[in-house]
mmCIF file of C-alpha atoms and ligand atoms in Angstrom:
data_model
loop_
_atom_site.group_PDB
_atom_site.id
_atom_site.type_symbol
_atom_site.label_atom_id
_atom_site.label_comp_id
_atom_site.label_asym_id
_atom_site.label_seq_id
_atom_site.Cartn_x
_atom_site.Cartn_y
_atom_site.Cartn_z
ATOM 1 C CA MET A 363 -3.416 -7.174 -16.350
ATOM 2 C CA GLN A 364 -6.638 -5.791 -17.544
ATOM 3 C CA ARG A 365 -8.036 -8.401 -16.383
ATOM 4 C CA CYS A 366 -7.805 -7.481 -12.808
ATOM 5 C CA ASP A 367 -8.205 -4.364 -12.947
ATOM 6 C CA ALA A 368 -11.654 -5.163 -13.932
ATOM 7 C CA LEU A 369 -12.069 -7.279 -11.427
ATOM 8 C CA ALA A 370 -11.376 -5.192 -8.804
ATOM 9 C CA THR A 371 -13.986 -3.066 -9.811
ATOM 10 C CA ILE A 372 -16.967 -5.612 -8.794
ATOM 11 C CA SER A 373 -17.097 -5.129 -5.046
ATOM 12 C CA GLU A 374 -19.911 -4.867 -2.333
ATOM 13 C CA ASP A 375 -19.442 -1.915 -2.040
ATOM 14 C CA PRO A 376 -19.028 1.370 -3.706
ATOM 15 C CA ASN A 377 -15.330 2.645 -2.533
ATOM 16 C CA ARG A 378 -13.092 0.057 -2.107
ATOM 17 C CA LEU A 379 -12.697 -3.688 -3.160
ATOM 18 C CA THR A 380 -14.160 -6.195 -0.976
ATOM 19 C CA ARG A 381 -15.914 -9.473 -2.027
ATOM 20 C CA THR A 382 -16.452 -11.790 0.592
ATOM 21 C CA PHE A 383 -17.804 -15.435 0.425
ATOM 22 C CA ALA A 384 -21.128 -16.116 -1.226
ATOM 23 C CA SER A 385 -22.263 -12.102 -2.209
ATOM 24 C CA ALA A 386 -23.857 -10.788 -4.732
ATOM 25 C CA ALA A 387 -20.132 -9.820 -5.542
ATOM 26 C CA MET A 388 -18.135 -12.750 -5.872
ATOM 27 C CA ARG A 389 -20.695 -14.334 -7.953
ATOM 28 C CA ARG A 390 -20.797 -11.665 -10.350
ATOM 29 C CA ALA A 391 -16.829 -12.369 -10.448
ATOM 30 C CA ASN A 392 -17.269 -15.741 -11.278
ATOM 31 C CA LYS A 393 -19.907 -14.752 -13.940
ATOM 32 C CA LEU A 394 -17.435 -12.333 -16.083
ATOM 33 C CA VAL A 395 -14.198 -14.842 -14.189
ATOM 34 C CA GLY A 396 -15.878 -17.480 -15.900
ATOM 35 C CA SER A 397 -16.017 -16.346 -19.251
ATOM 36 C CA TRP A 398 -12.311 -15.760 -19.369
ATOM 37 C CA MET A 399 -12.411 -19.858 -18.728
ATOM 38 C CA ARG A 400 -14.564 -20.577 -21.563
ATOM 39 C CA ALA A 401 -12.419 -17.999 -24.392
ATOM 40 C CA ALA A 402 -9.451 -20.156 -22.965
ATOM 41 C CA GLY A 403 -11.201 -22.972 -24.095
ATOM 42 C CA LEU A 404 -12.382 -24.557 -20.628
ATOM 43 C CA GLU A 405 -15.742 -25.759 -19.410
ATOM 44 C CA VAL A 406 -17.295 -24.027 -16.414
ATOM 45 C CA ARG A 407 -19.067 -24.593 -14.042
ATOM 46 C CA VAL A 408 -19.674 -23.921 -9.714
ATOM 47 C CA ASP A 409 -19.820 -26.627 -6.537
ATOM 48 C CA GLY A 410 -21.364 -25.917 -4.126
ATOM 49 C CA ALA A 411 -18.934 -23.867 -1.833
ATOM 50 C CA PHE A 412 -18.625 -21.245 -4.324
ATOM 51 C CA ASN A 413 -15.955 -22.082 -6.382
ATOM 52 C CA LEU A 414 -14.986 -21.356 -10.041
ATOM 53 C CA LEU A 415 -13.558 -24.191 -11.334
ATOM 54 C CA GLY A 416 -12.312 -24.248 -15.655
ATOM 55 C CA ARG A 417 -11.764 -27.921 -16.810
ATOM 56 C CA TRP A 418 -10.007 -29.297 -19.693
ATOM 57 C CA ASN A 419 -10.292 -32.843 -19.906
ATOM 58 C CA ALA A 420 -7.855 -35.432 -21.636
ATOM 59 C CA ALA A 421 -8.259 -36.640 -24.869
ATOM 60 C CA GLN A 422 -7.910 -40.215 -22.526
ATOM 61 C CA ARG A 423 -10.707 -40.823 -20.037
ATOM 62 C CA GLY A 424 -10.548 -41.510 -16.530
ATOM 63 C CA ALA A 425 -7.132 -39.052 -16.527
ATOM 64 C CA LYS A 426 -5.937 -37.672 -13.767
ATOM 65 C CA THR A 427 -6.545 -33.966 -12.536
ATOM 66 C CA PHE A 428 -3.695 -31.337 -11.916
ATOM 67 C CA LEU A 429 -5.305 -28.135 -10.723
ATOM 68 C CA LEU A 430 -3.836 -24.516 -11.088
ATOM 69 C CA GLY A 431 -5.743 -21.681 -8.834
ATOM 70 C CA SER A 432 -6.240 -19.107 -6.680
ATOM 71 C CA HIS A 433 -9.073 -17.885 -4.465
ATOM 72 C CA LEU A 434 -11.346 -14.770 -5.736
ATOM 73 C CA ASP A 435 -11.784 -13.796 -2.785
ATOM 74 C CA THR A 436 -10.590 -10.373 -0.802
ATOM 75 C CA VAL A 437 -10.145 -8.739 2.512
ATOM 76 C CA ARG A 438 -12.105 -5.540 3.103
ATOM 77 C CA ASP A 439 -10.538 -2.520 1.071
ATOM 78 C CA ALA A 440 -8.126 -5.050 -0.187
ATOM 79 C CA GLY A 441 -5.986 -4.133 -3.831
ATOM 80 C CA LYS A 442 -6.186 -6.486 -7.293
ATOM 81 C CA TYR A 443 -4.411 -8.762 -6.616
ATOM 82 C CA ASP A 444 -3.976 -11.023 -3.804
ATOM 83 C CA GLY A 445 -6.013 -14.000 -5.156
ATOM 84 C CA PRO A 446 -7.284 -13.003 -8.684
ATOM 85 C CA LEU A 447 -3.591 -12.767 -9.924
ATOM 86 C CA GLY A 448 -3.157 -16.748 -9.664
ATOM 87 C CA VAL A 449 -6.065 -17.367 -11.042
ATOM 88 C CA LEU A 450 -5.796 -15.171 -13.671
ATOM 89 C CA ALA A 451 -2.562 -16.244 -14.394
ATOM 90 C CA ALA A 452 -3.293 -19.951 -14.871
ATOM 91 C CA ILE A 453 -6.231 -19.137 -17.541
ATOM 92 C CA ALA A 454 -3.335 -17.280 -19.232
ATOM 93 C CA ALA A 455 -1.562 -20.101 -19.234
ATOM 94 C CA VAL A 456 -3.975 -22.591 -20.374
ATOM 95 C CA GLN A 457 -4.673 -20.339 -23.016
ATOM 96 C CA SER A 458 -1.606 -19.904 -24.152
ATOM 97 C CA LEU A 459 -0.987 -24.112 -23.802
ATOM 98 C CA ARG A 460 -3.877 -24.478 -26.000
ATOM 99 C CA GLU A 461 -3.197 -21.558 -28.756
ATOM 100 C CA ARG A 462 -0.129 -24.259 -29.189
ATOM 101 C CA GLY A 463 -2.404 -27.049 -29.891
ATOM 102 C CA VAL A 464 -1.039 -28.996 -26.769
ATOM 103 C CA LYS A 465 -2.174 -32.318 -25.916
ATOM 104 C CA LEU A 466 -2.191 -33.518 -22.359
ATOM 105 C CA PRO A 467 -2.139 -36.602 -20.476
ATOM 106 C CA PHE A 468 -4.262 -34.835 -17.403
ATOM 107 C CA ASN A 469 -7.104 -33.777 -16.902
ATOM 108 C CA LEU A 470 -6.513 -29.366 -16.052
ATOM 109 C CA GLU A 471 -8.277 -27.274 -14.176
ATOM 110 C CA VAL A 472 -8.627 -23.987 -13.049
ATOM 111 C CA VAL A 473 -9.600 -22.558 -9.902
ATOM 112 C CA GLY A 474 -11.009 -19.506 -8.415
ATOM 113 C CA PHE A 475 -11.548 -20.787 -5.085
ATOM 114 C CA SER A 476 -14.650 -19.156 -2.836
ATOM 115 C CA ASP A 477 -13.019 -17.768 0.710
ATOM 116 C CA GLU A 478 -9.096 -17.771 0.828
ATOM 117 C CA GLU A 479 -9.547 -15.499 3.106
ATOM 118 C CA GLY A 480 -12.000 -15.841 6.374
ATOM 119 C CA VAL A 481 -13.435 -13.183 6.080
ATOM 120 C CA ARG A 482 -16.970 -13.470 6.080
ATOM 121 C CA TYR A 483 -16.939 -16.777 8.401
ATOM 122 C CA GLN A 484 -13.356 -15.389 10.268
ATOM 123 C CA THR A 485 -12.346 -19.153 9.216
ATOM 124 C CA THR A 486 -10.089 -19.718 6.196
ATOM 125 C CA TYR A 487 -10.256 -21.664 3.978
ATOM 126 C CA LEU A 488 -14.096 -22.835 2.907
ATOM 127 C CA GLY A 489 -14.110 -23.035 -0.977
ATOM 128 C CA SER A 490 -10.277 -25.059 -0.875
ATOM 129 C CA ARG A 491 -11.590 -27.662 1.942
ATOM 130 C CA ALA A 492 -14.846 -28.152 1.003
ATOM 131 C CA LEU A 493 -13.289 -28.779 -2.394
ATOM 132 C CA ALA A 494 -10.481 -31.569 -0.471
ATOM 133 C CA GLY A 495 -13.770 -32.518 2.154
ATOM 134 C CA THR A 496 -11.721 -31.001 5.079
ATOM 135 C CA LEU A 497 -14.250 -28.841 6.359
ATOM 136 C CA THR A 498 -15.594 -29.617 10.904
ATOM 137 C CA ALA A 499 -18.744 -30.210 11.962
ATOM 138 C CA ALA A 500 -17.703 -27.047 13.835
ATOM 139 C CA ASP A 501 -17.446 -25.242 9.781
ATOM 140 C CA LEU A 502 -20.051 -26.662 9.456
ATOM 141 C CA ALA A 503 -22.268 -25.406 11.854
ATOM 142 C CA ARG A 504 -21.050 -21.222 10.864
ATOM 143 C CA ILE A 505 -22.286 -21.931 7.393
ATOM 144 C CA GLN A 506 -25.211 -20.300 6.509
ATOM 145 C CA GLU A 507 -24.600 -22.441 2.689
ATOM 146 C CA LYS A 508 -25.503 -25.848 3.714
ATOM 147 C CA GLN A 509 -25.283 -27.122 0.209
ATOM 148 C CA ILE A 510 -20.677 -26.222 0.242
ATOM 149 C CA GLY A 511 -20.536 -29.960 1.595
ATOM 150 C CA LYS A 512 -21.199 -31.184 -1.913
ATOM 151 C CA ALA A 513 -17.790 -29.890 -3.365
ATOM 152 C CA ARG A 514 -16.188 -32.384 -1.951
ATOM 153 C CA ARG A 515 -14.661 -34.025 -4.895
ATOM 154 C CA PRO A 516 -13.313 -37.774 -4.933
ATOM 155 C CA ARG A 517 -9.532 -38.973 -2.727
ATOM 156 C CA GLY A 518 -7.491 -40.061 -5.674
ATOM 157 C CA GLU A 519 -8.483 -37.338 -8.226
ATOM 158 C CA PHE A 520 -5.464 -34.991 -7.705
ATOM 159 C CA LEU A 521 -2.379 -35.530 -9.600
ATOM 160 C CA GLY A 522 -1.340 -32.698 -7.997
ATOM 161 C CA TYR A 523 -1.737 -28.084 -7.129
ATOM 162 C CA ALA A 524 0.179 -25.353 -8.018
ATOM 163 C CA GLU A 525 -0.453 -21.624 -6.716
ATOM 164 C CA VAL A 526 0.436 -18.957 -8.250
ATOM 165 C CA HIS A 527 0.108 -15.958 -5.600
ATOM 166 C CA ILE A 528 1.818 -12.412 -5.415
ATOM 167 C CA GLU A 529 4.344 -12.391 -2.496
ATOM 168 C CA GLN A 530 2.646 -9.930 0.109
ATOM 169 C CA GLY A 531 6.826 -9.204 1.369
ATOM 170 C CA PRO A 532 10.230 -7.682 0.211
ATOM 171 C CA VAL A 533 11.603 -10.436 0.084
ATOM 172 C CA LEU A 534 12.021 -11.337 -3.384
ATOM 173 C CA GLU A 535 11.627 -7.513 -4.309
ATOM 174 C CA GLU A 536 15.298 -7.304 -2.122
ATOM 175 C CA ASN A 537 16.625 -9.790 -4.152
ATOM 176 C CA HIS A 538 16.143 -8.243 -8.194
ATOM 177 C CA LEU A 539 13.781 -10.484 -9.407
ATOM 178 C CA PRO A 540 11.018 -11.859 -11.175
ATOM 179 C CA VAL A 541 8.782 -15.253 -9.183
ATOM 180 C CA GLY A 542 11.075 -16.943 -5.310
ATOM 181 C CA VAL A 543 9.800 -20.933 -5.555
ATOM 182 C CA VAL A 544 7.576 -21.656 -1.952
ATOM 183 C CA THR A 545 9.237 -23.559 0.349
ATOM 184 C CA ALA A 546 6.766 -24.226 3.114
ATOM 185 C CA ILE A 547 3.327 -23.057 3.746
ATOM 186 C CA ALA A 548 3.256 -21.438 7.273
ATOM 187 C CA GLY A 549 0.677 -22.729 9.834
ATOM 188 C CA GLN A 550 -2.778 -19.908 11.801
ATOM 189 C CA ASN A 551 -4.417 -19.631 14.580
ATOM 190 C CA ARG A 552 -7.008 -17.815 14.422
ATOM 191 C CA LEU A 553 -9.418 -17.195 17.699
ATOM 192 C CA ARG A 554 -12.541 -14.999 19.540
ATOM 193 C CA VAL A 555 -11.770 -13.912 23.204
ATOM 194 C CA ILE A 556 -14.466 -11.770 24.651
ATOM 195 C CA PHE A 557 -14.134 -9.901 27.482
ATOM 196 C CA PHE A 558 -17.248 -9.402 29.574
ATOM 197 C CA GLY A 559 -17.631 -7.295 32.795
ATOM 198 C CA VAL A 560 -20.603 -4.349 33.553
ATOM 199 C CA ALA A 561 -21.944 -2.266 31.864
ATOM 200 C CA GLY A 562 -22.364 1.002 33.112
ATOM 201 C CA HIS A 563 -23.115 4.985 33.875
ATOM 202 C CA ALA A 564 -20.096 7.195 32.983
ATOM 203 C CA GLY A 565 -20.613 9.893 34.773
ATOM 204 C CA THR A 566 -21.247 8.249 37.666
ATOM 205 C CA VAL A 567 -19.626 5.434 38.468
ATOM 206 C CA PRO A 568 -16.349 5.564 39.958
ATOM 207 C CA MET A 569 -12.835 5.068 38.495
ATOM 208 C CA ASN A 570 -11.493 2.335 41.194
ATOM 209 C CA LEU A 571 -15.811 0.241 41.208
ATOM 210 C CA ARG A 572 -15.390 0.340 37.467
ATOM 211 C CA ARG A 573 -15.885 -3.125 35.912
ATOM 212 C CA ASP A 574 -14.892 -2.305 31.924
ATOM 213 C CA ALA A 575 -14.532 -4.675 29.344
ATOM 214 C CA LEU A 576 -13.097 -2.952 27.007
ATOM 215 C CA THR A 577 -9.222 -1.480 28.950
ATOM 216 C CA GLY A 578 -8.879 -5.378 29.563
ATOM 217 C CA ALA A 579 -8.894 -6.069 26.604
ATOM 218 C CA ALA A 580 -7.081 -3.162 25.401
ATOM 219 C CA GLU A 581 -4.423 -4.155 27.961
ATOM 220 C CA PHE A 582 -4.699 -7.602 26.299
ATOM 221 C CA ILE A 583 -4.142 -6.019 22.867
ATOM 222 C CA LEU A 584 -0.719 -4.215 24.145
ATOM 223 C CA THR A 585 0.589 -7.571 26.289
ATOM 224 C CA VAL A 586 -0.623 -10.157 22.188
ATOM 225 C CA GLU A 587 1.863 -7.453 20.692
ATOM 226 C CA SER A 588 5.049 -7.316 23.243
ATOM 227 C CA PHE A 589 4.940 -10.690 23.924
ATOM 228 C CA ALA A 590 5.135 -11.421 19.562
ATOM 229 C CA LYS A 591 8.071 -8.881 19.703
ATOM 230 C CA GLN A 592 9.353 -10.477 22.036
ATOM 231 C CA HIS A 593 9.801 -13.695 20.496
ATOM 232 C CA PRO A 594 11.085 -13.028 17.066
ATOM 233 C CA GLY A 595 9.450 -15.242 14.547
ATOM 234 C CA LEU A 596 6.238 -14.795 16.253
ATOM 235 C CA LEU A 597 3.583 -13.144 14.762
ATOM 236 C CA ALA A 598 0.130 -11.785 17.025
ATOM 237 C CA THR A 599 -2.424 -9.256 16.023
ATOM 238 C CA VAL A 600 -5.557 -8.849 16.960
ATOM 239 C CA GLY A 601 -7.979 -6.729 13.363
ATOM 240 C CA LEU A 602 -11.425 -6.490 14.672
ATOM 241 C CA ILE A 603 -12.621 -5.627 18.043
ATOM 242 C CA SER A 604 -16.263 -4.744 18.888
ATOM 243 C CA THR A 605 -17.508 -3.611 21.547
ATOM 244 C CA ALA A 606 -21.834 -3.229 23.394
ATOM 245 C CA PRO A 607 -23.341 -1.309 24.974
ATOM 246 C CA GLY A 608 -21.764 1.164 22.008
ATOM 247 C CA ALA A 609 -22.117 4.333 23.391
ATOM 248 C CA SER A 610 -20.055 7.258 24.766
ATOM 249 C CA ASN A 611 -21.459 7.612 27.627
ATOM 250 C CA VAL A 612 -22.031 4.191 28.925
ATOM 251 C CA ILE A 613 -19.190 1.470 30.392
ATOM 252 C CA PRO A 614 -18.039 -0.895 27.583
ATOM 253 C CA GLY A 615 -19.782 -4.129 29.233
ATOM 254 C CA HIS A 616 -18.552 -6.055 26.539
ATOM 255 C CA ALA A 617 -15.516 -6.841 24.687
ATOM 256 C CA ALA A 618 -14.513 -8.651 21.726
ATOM 257 C CA LEU A 619 -11.565 -9.634 18.876
ATOM 258 C CA THR A 620 -10.569 -11.609 17.070
ATOM 259 C CA LEU A 621 -6.225 -13.034 17.079
ATOM 260 C CA ASP A 622 -4.479 -14.421 14.858
ATOM 261 C CA VAL A 623 -0.939 -15.943 15.373
ATOM 262 C CA ARG A 624 1.576 -17.266 12.931
ATOM 263 C CA ASP A 625 4.610 -19.126 12.751
ATOM 264 C CA GLN A 626 6.452 -21.040 10.459
ATOM 265 C CA SER A 627 6.813 -23.214 13.136
ATOM 266 C CA ASP A 628 4.143 -24.921 14.572
ATOM 267 C CA ALA A 629 5.531 -25.723 18.292
ATOM 268 C CA ARG A 630 6.360 -22.345 19.148
ATOM 269 C CA ARG A 631 2.589 -21.597 17.516
ATOM 270 C CA LEU A 632 1.067 -22.930 19.957
ATOM 271 C CA ALA A 633 2.942 -22.681 22.765
ATOM 272 C CA ALA A 634 2.359 -18.254 22.032
ATOM 273 C CA VAL A 635 -1.176 -19.241 22.210
ATOM 274 C CA ALA A 636 -1.773 -20.960 25.233
ATOM 275 C CA SER A 637 0.585 -18.708 26.863
ATOM 276 C CA LEU A 638 -1.843 -15.355 25.863
ATOM 277 C CA HIS A 639 -4.453 -17.809 27.010
ATOM 278 C CA ALA A 640 -2.317 -17.154 30.569
ATOM 279 C CA LYS A 641 -2.054 -13.642 30.387
ATOM 280 C CA ALA A 642 -6.228 -12.693 29.178
ATOM 281 C CA LYS A 643 -6.548 -14.953 31.979
ATOM 282 C CA VAL A 644 -4.383 -13.052 33.769
ATOM 283 C CA ILE A 645 -5.817 -9.690 33.300
ATOM 284 C CA ALA A 646 -9.736 -10.876 33.074
ATOM 285 C CA LYS A 647 -9.022 -11.291 37.289
ATOM 286 C CA ARG A 648 -6.930 -9.031 38.218
ATOM 287 C CA ARG A 649 -9.591 -6.585 36.818
ATOM 288 C CA GLY A 650 -12.543 -8.450 37.695
ATOM 289 C CA LEU A 651 -13.481 -9.060 34.451
ATOM 290 C CA LYS A 652 -15.142 -12.770 32.600
ATOM 291 C CA LEU A 653 -12.663 -14.312 30.384
ATOM 292 C CA SER A 654 -13.968 -16.538 26.326
ATOM 293 C CA TRP A 655 -11.660 -18.127 24.510
ATOM 294 C CA THR A 656 -13.096 -19.036 21.674
ATOM 295 C CA PRO A 657 -10.637 -21.054 19.128
ATOM 296 C CA VAL A 658 -11.951 -20.464 14.970
ATOM 297 C CA GLN A 659 -9.312 -21.695 13.299
ATOM 298 C CA GLN A 660 -6.519 -24.129 13.896
ATOM 299 C CA THR A 661 -3.326 -25.175 10.483
ATOM 300 C CA SER A 662 -0.252 -26.471 10.329
ATOM 301 C CA ALA A 663 2.193 -25.213 8.674
ATOM 302 C CA VAL A 664 2.358 -27.026 4.964
ATOM 303 C CA PRO A 665 5.281 -28.309 3.167
ATOM 304 C CA CYS A 666 5.543 -27.526 -0.122
ATOM 305 C CA ASP A 667 6.041 -30.973 -1.970
ATOM 306 C CA LYS A 668 10.020 -31.187 -3.797
ATOM 307 C CA ASN A 669 9.178 -32.880 -6.479
ATOM 308 C CA LEU A 670 7.125 -30.159 -7.943
ATOM 309 C CA ALA A 671 9.361 -27.599 -6.542
ATOM 310 C CA GLN A 672 11.965 -28.123 -7.826
ATOM 311 C CA ILE A 673 9.518 -28.456 -11.604
ATOM 312 C CA PHE A 674 8.987 -24.890 -10.534
ATOM 313 C CA SER A 675 13.078 -24.426 -9.673
ATOM 314 C CA LYS A 676 13.936 -25.822 -13.104
ATOM 315 C CA CYS A 677 11.491 -24.137 -15.275
ATOM 316 C CA VAL A 678 12.651 -20.237 -13.655
ATOM 317 C CA ALA A 679 16.310 -20.898 -14.383
ATOM 318 C CA GLN A 680 14.672 -22.651 -17.981
ATOM 319 C CA ARG A 681 13.595 -18.965 -18.092
ATOM 320 C CA GLY A 682 16.883 -17.178 -17.446
ATOM 321 C CA HIS A 683 15.711 -16.540 -13.422
ATOM 322 C CA GLU A 684 18.400 -16.965 -10.316
ATOM 323 C CA ILE A 685 16.057 -19.408 -8.373
ATOM 324 C CA LEU A 686 15.180 -17.955 -4.907
ATOM 325 C CA LYS A 687 12.786 -19.824 -2.354
ATOM 326 C CA LEU A 688 10.720 -19.338 0.022
ATOM 327 C CA PRO A 689 8.434 -19.570 2.707
ATOM 328 C CA SER A 690 5.116 -17.832 2.872
ATOM 329 C CA GLY A 691 4.396 -16.443 6.343
ATOM 330 C CA ALA A 692 0.332 -16.015 4.785
ATOM 331 C CA GLY A 693 -1.443 -18.032 3.915
ATOM 332 C CA HIS A 694 -2.664 -20.130 0.489
ATOM 333 C CA ASP A 695 -5.427 -21.968 -0.624
ATOM 334 C CA ALA A 696 -2.171 -24.627 -1.896
ATOM 335 C CA ALA A 697 -2.160 -25.343 2.420
ATOM 336 C CA ALA A 698 -6.002 -26.554 2.650
ATOM 337 C CA LEU A 699 -5.182 -28.585 -1.301
ATOM 338 C CA SER A 700 -2.028 -30.502 0.590
ATOM 339 C CA ALA A 701 -4.243 -32.889 2.690
ATOM 340 C CA ILE A 702 -5.655 -34.160 -0.577
ATOM 341 C CA CYS A 703 -2.237 -33.476 -3.202
ATOM 342 C CA PRO A 704 1.309 -32.683 -3.351
ATOM 343 C CA VAL A 705 0.886 -28.948 -3.786
ATOM 344 C CA ALA A 706 3.536 -26.055 -5.253
ATOM 345 C CA MET A 707 3.622 -22.180 -5.331
ATOM 346 C CA LEU A 708 4.903 -19.717 -7.708
ATOM 347 C CA PHE A 709 5.555 -15.460 -5.987
ATOM 348 C CA VAL A 710 5.502 -12.970 -7.848
ATOM 349 C CA ARG A 711 6.956 -10.035 -6.542
ATOM 350 C CA CYS A 712 5.520 -7.568 -5.054
ATOM 351 C CA LYS A 713 6.189 -4.099 -4.813
ATOM 352 C CA GLY A 714 7.238 -2.135 -1.604
ATOM 353 C CA GLY A 715 5.586 -5.761 -0.073
ATOM 354 C CA VAL A 716 2.486 -4.117 0.277
ATOM 355 C CA SER A 717 -0.211 -6.269 0.479
ATOM 356 C CA HIS A 718 -4.186 -6.493 2.406
ATOM 357 C CA HIS A 719 -3.928 -3.119 1.497
ATOM 358 C CA PRO A 720 -5.508 -1.347 -2.378
ATOM 359 C CA ALA A 721 -1.411 -0.069 -2.404
ATOM 360 C CA GLU A 722 -0.989 -3.688 -3.463
ATOM 361 C CA SER A 723 1.019 -3.766 -7.006
ATOM 362 C CA VAL A 724 2.801 -5.592 -9.405
ATOM 363 C CA LYS A 725 4.652 -5.525 -12.526
ATOM 364 C CA ALA A 726 3.805 -6.951 -15.923
ATOM 365 C CA ALA A 727 6.782 -8.014 -16.616
ATOM 366 C CA ASP A 728 6.991 -9.807 -14.153
ATOM 367 C CA VAL A 729 3.505 -10.913 -14.358
ATOM 368 C CA ARG A 730 4.840 -12.493 -18.273
ATOM 369 C CA VAL A 731 7.217 -14.174 -16.217
ATOM 370 C CA ALA A 732 5.060 -15.588 -13.781
ATOM 371 C CA VAL A 733 2.201 -17.074 -15.860
ATOM 372 C CA GLU A 734 5.396 -18.246 -18.992
ATOM 373 C CA VAL A 735 7.094 -20.198 -16.028
ATOM 374 C CA LEU A 736 3.643 -21.670 -15.056
ATOM 375 C CA ALA A 737 2.640 -22.809 -18.823
ATOM 376 C CA ASP A 738 5.567 -23.986 -18.766
ATOM 377 C CA PHE A 739 5.882 -25.616 -15.352
ATOM 378 C CA ILE A 740 2.167 -27.660 -17.207
ATOM 379 C CA LEU A 741 4.591 -28.616 -20.440
ATOM 380 C CA SER A 742 7.534 -30.491 -17.840
ATOM 381 C CA LEU A 743 4.115 -32.491 -16.067
ATOM 382 C CA ALA A 744 2.857 -33.985 -19.151
ATOM 383 C CA LYS A 745 6.869 -34.986 -20.225
ATOM 384 C CA ARG A 746 7.242 -36.829 -17.062
ATOM 385 C CA GLN A 747 3.589 -38.694 -16.853
HETATM 386 C C1 LIG B 1205 -3.930 -14.711 3.842
HETATM 387 O O1 LIG B 1205 -4.104 -13.690 2.878
HETATM 388 C C2 LIG B 1205 -4.233 -14.855 4.734
HETATM 389 O O2 LIG B 1205 -3.171 -15.442 5.617
HETATM 390 O O3 LIG B 1205 -4.308 -14.060 6.258
HETATM 391 MN MN1 LIG B 1206 -4.505 -14.881 -0.963
HETATM 392 MN MN1 LIG B 1207 -5.363 -12.641 1.746
#
């Protein structure tokens, strides 16, 4: 918990916690977390995608590797736990295993991924997708850090990936449970939508002759909200809007926004994106605006591996807690890793379900349970090898 506090002071913004991909703050965070990895006996390096990696080699050469971790980047004005908790819990679990003199039949690697949130380039999982080797040509074209491709690891190297993460929702709290086992991770679409109008004088262009890009965007944003409310299970968010030229006495000629669409069902999510596109076209046409609709990222829903989830469940039960299985509405690096190995996740109870907000909070006692369960999980895997 003290490490979470210390890490939360490393920010690119002096007044709030913001740590984005490849920033100077991320380099400082990697240095600090790297020192904790070394203290736990791990060999540390940073790969071409700025992922921080700490490795514990098996006695046997040629052994495969099990990966533990989460991400070290944050949203803007973030809480302390979304991401860092999973990296620090993994280091704590490794430290506890090493103190007990455990020998593992596989290599264990702890990773702090460099970009799960997608704040810098609006495209998520850059670190974990670089490691998995699933970055697309479009991603590579967007990203300035061209060495990112070097982070790719050989197919077949990993036995699996396990991630501890704050729940970011209210389910565990409602059920009075410290941890829960994740069943699946929701898919998401992220898009960039631009309405193009005609800039003009705020004092001279009559209201009925305007082609105001921002009022078109505003109508679309409210349409997104009402559409999502009418479709249970669908979550749709406009999180960022920018207008140009951007002056109080100029009619906006250009309004660009981000659109984030999620659903546990891939079919419902894709249908929603298509419907919202059709609605944006209607709004643009009626208002004499041009529309640009650019998909930035699409990830499908990912089921967690049943065997690994079963091991997590058994470890939770052995520590005396009821097993609660729940899906994740948030995206996680585990979704990216699922392209190359089985994945599992353990959620930690989150105060009030609050996340992506500085008030994010977890209890030390719950974190202790998560660290113990994660260490037990590794021991359990080792016995099965
Ligand atoms: C990551 O936190 C996401 O789900 O956007
Ligand atoms: Mn996260
Ligand atoms: Mn997040």
